[in-house]
């Protein structure tokens, strides 16, 4: 069956890899991402390399109006979406008291509201297809509660619960729901540099977005409900279930604090005007790649 | 005309400096190691000892020059301190740009790599192809950031342009940066080569003399702010090894093995490298690349610069002749 896939956050990192992987599998694509993140160029690349249909919209999905516009557009065009990959998300590690609510609100708007709204509005289209798949991208953070990830982790927990619950509701229908919980992904230069500052165990769980995307799509189409990419990550995950609570808590705290510190180091070095690190700041990298 | 060449003790830089000198141009060669001076023995070459981190030494060497070939880079898969990649390749380039501005240089050629464009899909990549694959090694990241740094200066009127050689091979001083040369030497010595089963994977292999010529053409005809891929023919791994085997004219075996043992070996090597500082033979990133096409289209350099690609068989033959003579194999 030829799928028509809708991917949010498709212009970089994991989303870009989802797009390439879908095109390799001969799926038609509808891609969504923020303006000026190179989406038209990516669509051009896919169109010239693969014989698939590609359309796109550049929108900021933290705005509910834009989500509605997206759905209206897809419906007006009658795109037979049979595969929905809810990939767009924002994260980061922050001290709750120090950070502006705008940051947290964006996480809630994108990771929760947009994902729920788009899935809800697309349900009829998905149900109209012979068989359809939803792949929601949660995170390992949803399974390991640690400091500095309060809001991000909570939004990913939402995605996890939402997916599992919806999946049960749609059991024995033509729509399958998968939820993927990846650990670290070296999706852009700043993530790679951050991972380099971590200890060997945290570092070894970092995966290429290409691998995560291929694995995620493959397992979703095989109707796996819960997807954890990476043998090591899966191993740690299983192992952590056996640990006593206080040890688990300690371990998570150490890792999360380490990641937080790594982020702070990179951020501060950038601030001090060191040419290299400055370039590593997420936003610049986002625009560049 | 006087050209300033950095990395003149390296594989490509040495060849470029000598070629410029033979053409009758004056060359100021920046090198770090006095031992390398012997490779640059030509009346037209003036040697300056220095370092990309030492602005004073760059200023001294660039005095009186019109043009700059910034070839120097840390080009390898691994170093003890990965920050060295960023120091040499990024900060070094920033320093070079800064001094070139002071000296009112008329043209600045940055030698980068097709690795910044990354792997290809079904079509060959060109200068405009957006990067679709993630970055996995510090070399490519640092070179990519150096390109951005140069382009930013170009936007402010700096006369820079970029050339991007692909996988380089051919006669020259010993260097870790030519994988093909190392394969040939290994084959000459052991009569054996190991390649992955996925031998249909395409790469672009460029002859060092073509790249040297490409640099000179870029200096003469290249447009400011442009990028030019200086590559060679696109060949599958299998074709590459067949040509090597046939040109060597001696019996040898090409052993095909699956990628996964290579991957496990590379992960172990990487672990030993990170933990104990043991130089890895292969890295996981290298193994990943073995499974991805990296085909490139040089038509821009051919049409705009008059770039010429030496036929692959001919280039391999002369490389083998050179290497077997040099290593007495």
XYZ file of C-alpha atoms in Angstrom, chain A residues 121-279:
159
model
C -8.770 16.844 13.264
C -7.110 14.232 11.072
C -8.869 11.235 12.634
C -11.594 11.101 9.961
C -9.053 11.267 7.143
C -6.988 8.508 8.736
C -10.056 6.356 9.357
C -11.060 6.721 5.712
C -7.886 4.990 4.568
C -7.463 1.267 4.104
C -5.026 1.218 6.986
C -3.446 4.125 8.798
C -0.683 4.757 11.301
C 0.087 7.402 13.869
C 3.627 7.697 15.189
C 3.986 10.045 18.140
C 7.431 11.063 19.308
C 7.679 11.011 23.094
C 11.009 10.793 24.917
C 12.993 8.766 27.418
C 12.420 11.772 29.645
C 8.823 10.606 29.999
C 10.052 7.491 31.810
C 12.722 9.062 33.995
C 11.587 11.998 36.085
C 14.579 14.191 36.819
C 15.311 17.815 37.613
C 15.279 20.654 35.033
C 12.925 18.777 32.718
C 9.714 19.542 34.631
C 7.585 20.879 31.796
C 9.328 19.142 28.890
C 9.186 15.743 30.587
C 5.563 16.310 31.527
C 4.591 17.139 27.937
C 6.365 13.967 26.770
C 4.536 11.971 29.472
C 1.329 13.421 28.082
C 2.265 12.190 24.612
C 3.061 8.757 26.012
C -0.209 8.390 27.897
C -2.236 9.931 25.083
C -0.760 7.526 22.536
C -1.195 4.393 24.631
C -4.747 5.334 25.566
C -5.756 6.281 22.026
C -4.086 3.134 20.727
C -6.254 0.987 22.982
C -9.338 2.886 21.936
C -8.534 2.214 18.292
C -7.538 -1.409 18.799
C -8.998 -3.624 16.060
C -9.675 -0.620 13.824
C -7.716 0.381 10.742
C -5.743 2.999 12.673
C -2.679 1.956 14.630
C -0.959 4.203 17.171
C 2.721 3.903 18.113
C 4.696 5.941 20.585
C 8.444 6.247 20.345
C 10.651 7.120 23.325
C 14.121 7.918 22.020
C 17.040 8.823 24.268
C 19.561 11.372 23.055
C 19.663 12.047 19.324
C 22.553 13.813 17.659
C 20.116 15.784 15.588
C 22.137 18.965 15.248
C 25.557 20.323 16.004
C 24.691 21.683 19.419
C 23.304 18.301 20.499
C 26.469 16.617 19.286
C 28.672 19.032 21.207
C 26.491 18.617 24.291
C 26.752 14.845 24.089
C 30.537 15.110 23.957
C 30.546 16.608 27.429
C 28.645 13.683 28.945
C 30.042 10.557 30.558
C 30.632 7.476 28.506
C 27.322 5.840 29.452
C 25.164 8.791 28.542
C 27.238 9.391 25.432
C 26.931 5.832 24.208
C 23.145 6.083 24.081
C 23.197 8.964 21.589
C 21.864 7.832 18.218
C 21.891 9.174 14.673
C 18.556 10.636 13.602
C 18.764 8.513 10.426
C 18.790 5.332 12.480
C 16.021 6.475 14.830
C 13.792 7.493 11.912
C 14.263 4.243 10.028
C 13.687 2.162 13.136
C 10.659 4.201 14.196
C 8.901 3.977 10.838
C 9.695 0.284 10.444
C 8.388 -0.645 13.890
C 5.317 1.563 13.575
C 4.366 -0.102 10.294
C 4.882 -3.458 12.029
C 2.281 -2.215 14.536
C 4.567 -2.131 17.523
C 2.907 -0.040 20.236
C 5.954 1.114 22.173
C 9.140 1.866 20.310
C 12.508 2.397 21.983
C 15.325 2.830 19.478
C 18.809 1.665 20.353
C 19.775 -1.570 22.089
C 21.702 0.208 24.813
C 18.875 2.604 25.586
C 16.446 -0.291 25.677
C 18.849 -2.188 27.930
C 19.165 0.694 30.374
C 15.409 1.130 30.283
C 14.720 -2.508 31.167
C 17.465 -2.545 33.761
C 16.153 0.603 35.416
C 12.835 -1.153 36.057
C 14.662 -3.658 38.252
C 16.456 -1.051 40.330
C 15.231 0.064 43.744
C 13.532 3.442 43.571
C 16.158 5.434 45.440
C 18.996 4.196 43.226
C 17.007 4.937 40.104
C 16.271 8.426 41.365
C 19.919 9.077 42.129
C 21.032 7.869 38.693
C 18.488 9.986 36.861
C 19.412 13.010 38.928
C 23.071 12.561 38.064
C 22.422 12.189 34.349
C 19.939 15.039 34.111
C 22.175 17.344 36.104
C 25.084 16.422 33.869
C 23.094 17.260 30.754
C 21.940 20.509 32.341
C 25.526 21.429 33.189
C 26.731 20.567 29.697
C 24.079 22.838 28.254
C 25.018 25.623 30.641
C 28.720 25.283 29.808
C 28.080 25.547 26.076
C 25.668 28.423 26.602
C 28.038 30.422 28.805
C 31.075 29.875 26.648
C 29.013 31.243 23.796
C 28.109 34.286 25.868
C 31.750 34.973 26.635
C 32.259 35.557 22.958
C 34.328 32.509 22.247
C 33.907 32.214 18.524
C 33.521 28.463 18.391
C 30.984 27.941 21.100
C 28.922 30.912 20.120
C 28.199 29.209 16.867
